[in-house]
Amino acid sequence: MNIPGTDALLGTPVSIPERGVANLSRRGLFGIGAGALLLGTMVRTRPARAQGEGMAAVAPRPGTQVPAFLEIRNDGKVRLLSPFVEGGQGIATAMAQIVGEELDFEPANFIVDCAPPGADYLIVNGRRLTGGSLSVRSSYATMRQLGATARNLLVRAAAARLDVPEGELTTEPGRVIHKASNRSLAYGELAEAAMKLPPSEVASLRDPATFRWIGKPVPRLDARDKSTGRAQYGIDLTVENMLQASVVHAPRLGQEPGAIANEAEVRGMPGVHSVHKLPGAVAVLADSWWRARKASEALNVTWAEGRHDRALPADFSSAGMLATLRAEKGAGSPAEESGNLAAAFASASKTIEAEYDAPYLAHAQLEPPSTIARFNGDGTLELWMPNQAPEVFQELAAKEAGLDASKVKVHSPILGGFFGRHFTYDAAAPYPQAIALAKAVNRPVKVIWKREEEFLRDGLRPMGFVRFKGAVGADGMPVALQAAAVGEGPIGRYFAANAPVDPSMVEGIAGKPYAIGAKRVDCVKLRQPPVIAFWRSVGHSMNDFFYESFLDELATAGGKDPFEMRLAMLKDSPRHATLLRAVADLSGGWKRGPFDAEGGKRARGVAMASPFGSEVATIAEVSITDGEIQVHDLWIAIDPGRAVNPGLIEAQVQSAAAIGLSSALLEEVVYENGEPQARNFDGYTILPHARMPRVHVKVVESGAALGGVGEPGVPGVPPAVANAVAALTGQRIRSLPMSKARLGSA
């Protein structure tokens, strides 16, 4: 038995058709403006699966807006409406590379915007979301075919214009060329004629051996705008005649506003328009956000107990939650099971047991949540809102406003922070507040949550707890491994409540590639009161720490070097063995330590992870200074199958390493009396620049199916660091963050 992870449940395509681009004019969906050629991909969408299975559980019905993917302009630019939201991961650049490769158009000359909701963009197995490291791998073939079909139409239009056979024409970036007569036509000149042609059902694709941009480190398209302040995030946007809103939430989820002792006084403050009670909050509207904020901070609100499905108990604490997880001894349901576990333990030379845990984590994104809501004179609602699934938010916003989804227009700006924060978690997004306030005052309203409100209402990575038992044989190699993951994951909460196994609880524990004769992984589901959420690399972010750390404990029990033991356990898995050797080579050769280095003793740790269709191997080198862990270098080898843009992959792995190390060393959300204790970065510590190590990345292309790259760099970092600390000090850290441990060098 083997349970797929978050990756599979969110809808990773098993295969992506190379065909499927159609001329939308034949369906009444083709449009033209200012001489521009508009194309769209018609993807066979699958019906939503049953309630509780993946993103389809909340998938909206197809929208009525049917925009195009490409606009070929007369000014030499191409506008691409991307199905995915740019949030720093470089997806706009990758999409331009893929489409541009087949279209024969320089990626640098693309303008890439996020497409509005529409049926054309449901290309992640008939859905649309930006998450799960799915974007490139789910759309690669479709985007290639889109570019190829557009190029084919342009060539055929040029053949008619020049009165020459199509076979005599070639293209160079942005132009169709007839070498025999030394004539050429720019794409913009051909757009209107090209759109009138029926598309080829099988427009030919380029031979990958001739790729000019796919597989190359093409510079990011948004780097200049972000560097010069021209990039427009949600908090930067304005619309005419809008009011600004600052919100104060109840200290504990489930409370509701009662009396406001000084409401009249607050209404009289400079610039204040009005004061409004909302579910679980009070909002102040003003002519500027700063005035709204100062007024909201002056409010004297009495909070009363209310009715809320996910209300936090007044006595809830993170320490109490961990104690509850530890006390749960239920067997749960098997996520993975092979071999005769009882016999393996009975005949083993040595058996060990351990318990591991990880805390709640905030997303701690740079950009606070915001939404602009405007009701238009034509009966539509327009929203400007950071999000990761436009159609889902369109549907939910429509329900909130009492409108049909076709009446809701969603604009998806670039995100100033991603990490799984922008899904539809209960009470964790401002769009319902913006809608209610705009309706109440009959004016556009922009809601921005200040940092303290974001920390108060953020959806959290769940608390994790795993109980392990393992055994080694006479040769010192692992012969049995048993694990029980106790708690709750976001897949189980939002998509698969009735399933016996929550994949997001066991990914990174079940399905590991190591050869162990007998193993069993159980999922023991136990509800956690806080609002839990997806977090960068989801269950892998902590589960690989648990598993890879315990694997090192088994190596110690068997007297084995942890690197050599892993290599031996991967003898039947050449892809993983190759990657493990690659990271060792990248680090200058494996050496565990302790060994002498600049400043004193150091040691290294190793870990592997298999998240989101990619494979990753990590080595960390650490020292201890005044009881504090210093990570000097991280070496990370990633095998994404194939690389569309190795520069973007390296950047993503580096950023993933930073968040992985920050979570391992420092981050923790602590609850007491039903409230998170940290309300800003002064209380929620993230990795400072001075503690950021050198990060060395190697991309290893095995030729396997495309894997994700945004999240896989995270999960190998915590166990590699913990394993290095154990090698250096002899102390095994089993509870995150590591800053809680008292350490001394060996």
mmCIF file of N, CA and C in Angstrom, residues 642-730:
data_model
loop_
_atom_site.group_PDB
_atom_site.id
_atom_site.type_symbol
_atom_site.label_atom_id
_atom_site.label_comp_id
_atom_site.label_asym_id
_atom_site.label_seq_id
_atom_site.Cartn_x
_atom_site.Cartn_y
_atom_site.Cartn_z
ATOM 1 N N ARG A 642 13.703 17.423 -15.795
ATOM 2 C CA ARG A 642 14.263 18.297 -16.818
ATOM 3 C C ARG A 642 14.161 19.729 -16.334
ATOM 4 N N ALA A 643 15.034 20.580 -16.838
ATOM 5 C CA ALA A 643 15.052 21.978 -16.401
ATOM 6 C C ALA A 643 14.558 22.888 -17.515
ATOM 7 N N VAL A 644 13.532 23.670 -17.243
ATOM 8 C CA VAL A 644 13.096 24.695 -18.196
ATOM 9 C C VAL A 644 13.989 25.918 -18.073
ATOM 10 N N ASN A 645 14.310 26.306 -16.829
ATOM 11 C CA ASN A 645 15.186 27.451 -16.593
ATOM 12 C C ASN A 645 16.052 27.147 -15.380
ATOM 13 N N PRO A 646 17.277 26.662 -15.584
ATOM 14 C CA PRO A 646 18.112 26.303 -14.446
ATOM 15 C C PRO A 646 18.418 27.477 -13.522
ATOM 16 N N GLY A 647 18.421 28.697 -14.056
ATOM 17 C CA GLY A 647 18.638 29.864 -13.204
ATOM 18 C C GLY A 647 17.510 30.057 -12.209
ATOM 19 N N LEU A 648 16.277 29.881 -12.681
ATOM 20 C CA LEU A 648 15.129 29.979 -11.786
ATOM 21 C C LEU A 648 15.132 28.849 -10.769
ATOM 22 N N ILE A 649 15.524 27.660 -11.199
ATOM 23 C CA ILE A 649 15.577 26.532 -10.276
ATOM 24 C C ILE A 649 16.570 26.813 -9.162
ATOM 25 N N GLU A 650 17.743 27.295 -9.529
ATOM 26 C CA GLU A 650 18.746 27.607 -8.509
ATOM 27 C C GLU A 650 18.235 28.662 -7.535
ATOM 28 N N ALA A 651 17.579 29.701 -8.057
ATOM 29 C CA ALA A 651 17.042 30.748 -7.193
ATOM 30 C C ALA A 651 15.975 30.203 -6.252
ATOM 31 N N GLN A 652 15.122 29.331 -6.782
ATOM 32 C CA GLN A 652 14.067 28.761 -5.944
ATOM 33 C C GLN A 652 14.647 27.862 -4.855
ATOM 34 N N VAL A 653 15.659 27.086 -5.198
ATOM 35 C CA VAL A 653 16.276 26.221 -4.194
ATOM 36 C C VAL A 653 16.969 27.062 -3.126
ATOM 37 N N GLN A 654 17.604 28.146 -3.527
ATOM 38 C CA GLN A 654 18.246 29.017 -2.540
ATOM 39 C C GLN A 654 17.225 29.632 -1.587
ATOM 40 N N SER A 655 16.114 30.105 -2.135
ATOM 41 C CA SER A 655 15.095 30.703 -1.264
ATOM 42 C C SER A 655 14.445 29.645 -0.390
ATOM 43 N N ALA A 656 14.261 28.445 -0.946
ATOM 44 C CA ALA A 656 13.694 27.350 -0.159
ATOM 45 C C ALA A 656 14.635 26.962 0.973
ATOM 46 N N ALA A 657 15.936 26.985 0.691
ATOM 47 C CA ALA A 657 16.911 26.682 1.734
ATOM 48 C C ALA A 657 16.828 27.692 2.865
ATOM 49 N N ALA A 658 16.611 28.962 2.517
ATOM 50 C CA ALA A 658 16.510 30.005 3.545
ATOM 51 C C ALA A 658 15.309 29.776 4.450
ATOM 52 N N ILE A 659 14.158 29.491 3.858
ATOM 53 C CA ILE A 659 12.966 29.284 4.683
ATOM 54 C C ILE A 659 13.050 27.961 5.439
ATOM 55 N N GLY A 660 13.681 26.956 4.826
ATOM 56 C CA GLY A 660 13.867 25.691 5.527
ATOM 57 C C GLY A 660 14.756 25.855 6.741
ATOM 58 N N LEU A 661 15.832 26.622 6.601
ATOM 59 C CA LEU A 661 16.740 26.835 7.729
ATOM 60 C C LEU A 661 16.105 27.720 8.790
ATOM 61 N N SER A 662 15.384 28.735 8.353
ATOM 62 C CA SER A 662 14.705 29.609 9.312
ATOM 63 C C SER A 662 13.716 28.827 10.161
ATOM 64 N N SER A 663 12.933 27.973 9.516
ATOM 65 C CA SER A 663 11.955 27.174 10.262
ATOM 66 C C SER A 663 12.644 26.179 11.179
ATOM 67 N N ALA A 664 13.784 25.645 10.750
ATOM 68 C CA ALA A 664 14.489 24.648 11.549
ATOM 69 C C ALA A 664 15.110 25.256 12.795
ATOM 70 N N LEU A 665 15.687 26.427 12.645
ATOM 71 C CA LEU A 665 16.434 27.011 13.751
ATOM 72 C C LEU A 665 15.586 27.867 14.685
ATOM 73 N N LEU A 666 14.605 28.607 14.136
ATOM 74 C CA LEU A 666 14.046 29.714 14.917
ATOM 75 C C LEU A 666 12.527 29.805 14.996
ATOM 76 N N GLU A 667 11.806 29.431 13.966
ATOM 77 C CA GLU A 667 10.397 29.817 13.873
ATOM 78 C C GLU A 667 9.489 28.929 14.717
ATOM 79 N N GLU A 668 8.484 29.578 15.325
ATOM 80 C CA GLU A 668 7.517 28.847 16.143
ATOM 81 C C GLU A 668 6.363 29.782 16.508
ATOM 82 N N VAL A 669 5.144 29.327 16.278
ATOM 83 C CA VAL A 669 3.952 30.039 16.759
ATOM 84 C C VAL A 669 3.531 29.397 18.071
ATOM 85 N N VAL A 670 3.488 30.197 19.107
ATOM 86 C CA VAL A 670 3.119 29.717 20.432
ATOM 87 C C VAL A 670 1.739 30.264 20.794
ATOM 88 N N TYR A 671 0.839 29.366 21.160
ATOM 89 C CA TYR A 671 -0.502 29.754 21.615
ATOM 90 C C TYR A 671 -0.601 29.622 23.128
ATOM 91 N N GLU A 672 -1.213 30.614 23.738
ATOM 92 C CA GLU A 672 -1.609 30.548 25.137
ATOM 93 C C GLU A 672 -2.982 31.195 25.268
ATOM 94 N N ASN A 673 -3.846 30.581 26.036
ATOM 95 C CA ASN A 673 -5.200 31.118 26.254
ATOM 96 C C ASN A 673 -5.933 31.403 24.947
ATOM 97 N N GLY A 674 -5.722 30.537 23.975
ATOM 98 C CA GLY A 674 -6.430 30.660 22.706
ATOM 99 C C GLY A 674 -5.914 31.729 21.778
ATOM 100 N N GLU A 675 -4.777 32.357 22.096
ATOM 101 C CA GLU A 675 -4.256 33.457 21.295
ATOM 102 C C GLU A 675 -2.799 33.219 20.934
ATOM 103 N N PRO A 676 -2.399 33.554 19.687
ATOM 104 C CA PRO A 676 -0.980 33.490 19.342
ATOM 105 C C PRO A 676 -0.224 34.593 20.069
ATOM 106 N N GLN A 677 0.927 34.246 20.615
ATOM 107 C CA GLN A 677 1.657 35.224 21.421
ATOM 108 C C GLN A 677 2.458 36.208 20.581
ATOM 109 N N ALA A 678 2.907 35.810 19.421
ATOM 110 C CA ALA A 678 3.660 36.710 18.541
ATOM 111 C C ALA A 678 2.706 37.438 17.617
ATOM 112 N N ARG A 679 2.817 38.764 17.578
ATOM 113 C CA ARG A 679 1.945 39.558 16.731
ATOM 114 C C ARG A 679 2.728 40.376 15.700
ATOM 115 N N ASN A 680 4.055 40.190 15.684
ATOM 116 C CA ASN A 680 4.883 40.857 14.690
ATOM 117 C C ASN A 680 6.236 40.164 14.669
ATOM 118 N N PHE A 681 7.142 40.664 13.840
ATOM 119 C CA PHE A 681 8.428 39.995 13.701
ATOM 120 C C PHE A 681 9.324 40.152 14.921
ATOM 121 N N ASP A 682 8.976 41.054 15.826
ATOM 122 C CA ASP A 682 9.762 41.135 17.055
ATOM 123 C C ASP A 682 9.513 39.926 17.948
ATOM 124 N N GLY A 683 8.359 39.267 17.763
ATOM 125 C CA GLY A 683 8.049 38.085 18.556
ATOM 126 C C GLY A 683 8.126 36.787 17.771
ATOM 127 N N TYR A 684 8.131 36.912 16.455
ATOM 128 C CA TYR A 684 8.228 35.727 15.587
ATOM 129 C C TYR A 684 9.537 35.858 14.819
ATOM 130 N N THR A 685 10.562 35.223 15.311
ATOM 131 C CA THR A 685 11.902 35.408 14.773
ATOM 132 C C THR A 685 12.098 34.617 13.493
ATOM 133 N N ILE A 686 12.602 35.293 12.481
ATOM 134 C CA ILE A 686 13.001 34.615 11.252
ATOM 135 C C ILE A 686 14.514 34.750 11.092
ATOM 136 N N LEU A 687 15.075 33.955 10.214
ATOM 137 C CA LEU A 687 16.522 33.887 10.063
ATOM 138 C C LEU A 687 17.097 35.242 9.669
ATOM 139 N N PRO A 688 18.008 35.803 10.471
ATOM 140 C CA PRO A 688 18.633 37.072 10.085
ATOM 141 C C PRO A 688 19.691 36.858 9.020
ATOM 142 N N HIS A 689 19.989 37.911 8.312
ATOM 143 C CA HIS A 689 20.943 37.822 7.203
ATOM 144 C C HIS A 689 22.290 37.293 7.670
ATOM 145 N N ALA A 690 22.706 37.671 8.862
ATOM 146 C CA ALA A 690 24.018 37.265 9.358
ATOM 147 C C ALA A 690 24.136 35.757 9.556
ATOM 148 N N ARG A 691 23.011 35.064 9.693
ATOM 149 C CA ARG A 691 23.051 33.618 9.913
ATOM 150 C C ARG A 691 22.750 32.817 8.644
ATOM 151 N N MET A 692 22.621 33.504 7.527
ATOM 152 C CA MET A 692 22.361 32.801 6.266
ATOM 153 C C MET A 692 23.655 32.207 5.742
ATOM 154 N N PRO A 693 23.694 30.897 5.524
ATOM 155 C CA PRO A 693 24.920 30.252 5.038
ATOM 156 C C PRO A 693 25.099 30.420 3.535
ATOM 157 N N ARG A 694 26.246 29.998 3.065
ATOM 158 C CA ARG A 694 26.442 29.869 1.624
ATOM 159 C C ARG A 694 25.592 28.696 1.135
ATOM 160 N N VAL A 695 24.907 28.872 0.022
ATOM 161 C CA VAL A 695 24.068 27.812 -0.540
ATOM 162 C C VAL A 695 24.583 27.474 -1.931
ATOM 163 N N HIS A 696 24.954 26.216 -2.119
ATOM 164 C CA HIS A 696 25.498 25.739 -3.388
ATOM 165 C C HIS A 696 24.473 24.785 -4.010
ATOM 166 N N VAL A 697 24.101 25.046 -5.245
ATOM 167 C CA VAL A 697 23.030 24.279 -5.881
ATOM 168 C C VAL A 697 23.549 23.618 -7.153
ATOM 169 N N LYS A 698 23.179 22.375 -7.341
ATOM 170 C CA LYS A 698 23.466 21.667 -8.581
ATOM 171 C C LYS A 698 22.170 21.076 -9.120
ATOM 172 N N VAL A 699 21.864 21.373 -10.365
ATOM 173 C CA VAL A 699 20.679 20.816 -11.019
ATOM 174 C C VAL A 699 21.110 19.571 -11.789
ATOM 175 N N VAL A 700 20.523 18.445 -11.456
ATOM 176 C CA VAL A 700 20.845 17.163 -12.083
ATOM 177 C C VAL A 700 19.637 16.732 -12.908
ATOM 178 N N GLU A 701 19.768 16.715 -14.214
ATOM 179 C CA GLU A 701 18.646 16.351 -15.088
ATOM 180 C C GLU A 701 18.717 14.858 -15.416
ATOM 181 N N SER A 702 17.804 14.104 -14.823
ATOM 182 C CA SER A 702 17.779 12.657 -15.057
ATOM 183 C C SER A 702 16.987 12.292 -16.298
ATOM 184 N N GLY A 703 16.201 13.234 -16.811
ATOM 185 C CA GLY A 703 15.329 12.932 -17.939
ATOM 186 C C GLY A 703 13.985 12.374 -17.529
ATOM 187 N N ALA A 704 13.744 12.278 -16.223
ATOM 188 C CA ALA A 704 12.442 11.827 -15.727
ATOM 189 C C ALA A 704 11.388 12.888 -16.015
ATOM 190 N N ALA A 705 10.136 12.578 -15.715
ATOM 191 C CA ALA A 705 9.056 13.539 -15.918
ATOM 192 C C ALA A 705 9.346 14.820 -15.143
ATOM 193 N N LEU A 706 8.862 15.942 -15.686
ATOM 194 C CA LEU A 706 9.074 17.226 -15.027
ATOM 195 C C LEU A 706 8.568 17.193 -13.590
ATOM 196 N N GLY A 707 9.394 17.655 -12.665
ATOM 197 C CA GLY A 707 8.988 17.792 -11.272
ATOM 198 C C GLY A 707 8.863 19.252 -10.900
ATOM 199 N N GLY A 708 8.371 19.511 -9.709
ATOM 200 C CA GLY A 708 8.263 20.878 -9.218
ATOM 201 C C GLY A 708 9.605 21.386 -8.731
ATOM 202 N N VAL A 709 9.720 22.722 -8.617
ATOM 203 C CA VAL A 709 10.981 23.297 -8.143
ATOM 204 C C VAL A 709 10.786 24.335 -7.041
ATOM 205 N N GLY A 710 9.586 24.822 -6.820
ATOM 206 C CA GLY A 710 9.388 25.886 -5.839
ATOM 207 C C GLY A 710 9.520 25.433 -4.401
ATOM 208 N N GLU A 711 9.140 24.195 -4.114
ATOM 209 C CA GLU A 711 9.109 23.718 -2.738
ATOM 210 C C GLU A 711 10.153 22.663 -2.376
ATOM 211 N N PRO A 712 10.659 21.879 -3.333
ATOM 212 C CA PRO A 712 11.516 20.760 -2.963
ATOM 213 C C PRO A 712 12.795 21.105 -2.216
ATOM 214 N N GLY A 713 13.276 22.339 -2.305
ATOM 215 C CA GLY A 713 14.498 22.694 -1.593
ATOM 216 C C GLY A 713 14.341 22.827 -0.098
ATOM 217 N N VAL A 714 13.101 22.888 0.397
ATOM 218 C CA VAL A 714 12.870 23.113 1.827
ATOM 219 C C VAL A 714 13.169 21.890 2.696
ATOM 220 N N PRO A 715 12.579 20.718 2.422
ATOM 221 C CA PRO A 715 12.535 19.671 3.453
ATOM 222 C C PRO A 715 13.856 19.007 3.791
ATOM 223 N N GLY A 716 14.853 19.061 2.916
ATOM 224 C CA GLY A 716 16.121 18.424 3.237
ATOM 225 C C GLY A 716 16.984 19.216 4.200
ATOM 226 N N VAL A 717 16.702 20.512 4.340
ATOM 227 C CA VAL A 717 17.568 21.370 5.153
ATOM 228 C C VAL A 717 17.473 21.064 6.646
ATOM 229 N N PRO A 718 16.266 21.025 7.254
ATOM 230 C CA PRO A 718 16.228 20.757 8.700
ATOM 231 C C PRO A 718 16.895 19.452 9.116
ATOM 232 N N PRO A 719 16.643 18.311 8.439
ATOM 233 C CA PRO A 719 17.312 17.085 8.888
ATOM 234 C C PRO A 719 18.811 17.098 8.631
ATOM 235 N N ALA A 720 19.257 17.710 7.529
ATOM 236 C CA ALA A 720 20.696 17.766 7.279
ATOM 237 C C ALA A 720 21.398 18.533 8.387
ATOM 238 N N VAL A 721 20.790 19.629 8.835
ATOM 239 C CA VAL A 721 21.368 20.418 9.927
ATOM 240 C C VAL A 721 21.327 19.626 11.236
ATOM 241 N N ALA A 722 20.180 19.017 11.526
ATOM 242 C CA ALA A 722 20.055 18.242 12.766
ATOM 243 C C ALA A 722 21.040 17.078 12.786
ATOM 244 N N ASN A 723 21.229 16.428 11.651
ATOM 245 C CA ASN A 723 22.160 15.309 11.587
ATOM 246 C C ASN A 723 23.604 15.776 11.761
ATOM 247 N N ALA A 724 23.917 16.971 11.247
ATOM 248 C CA ALA A 724 25.249 17.533 11.452
ATOM 249 C C ALA A 724 25.473 17.886 12.914
ATOM 250 N N VAL A 725 24.460 18.464 13.552
ATOM 251 C CA VAL A 725 24.562 18.800 14.974
ATOM 252 C C VAL A 725 24.801 17.543 15.805
ATOM 253 N N ALA A 726 24.100 16.466 15.477
ATOM 254 C CA ALA A 726 24.276 15.211 16.210
ATOM 255 C C ALA A 726 25.686 14.663 16.020
ATOM 256 N N ALA A 727 26.211 14.774 14.804
ATOM 257 C CA ALA A 727 27.573 14.307 14.547
ATOM 258 C C ALA A 727 28.596 15.124 15.313
ATOM 259 N N LEU A 728 28.326 16.426 15.468
ATOM 260 C CA LEU A 728 29.265 17.326 16.133
ATOM 261 C C LEU A 728 29.203 17.229 17.648
ATOM 262 N N THR A 729 27.993 17.118 18.193
ATOM 263 C CA THR A 729 27.809 17.219 19.645
ATOM 264 C C THR A 729 27.418 15.914 20.313
ATOM 265 N N GLY A 730 26.952 14.954 19.535
ATOM 266 C CA GLY A 730 26.414 13.737 20.133
ATOM 267 C C GLY A 730 25.003 13.908 20.649
#
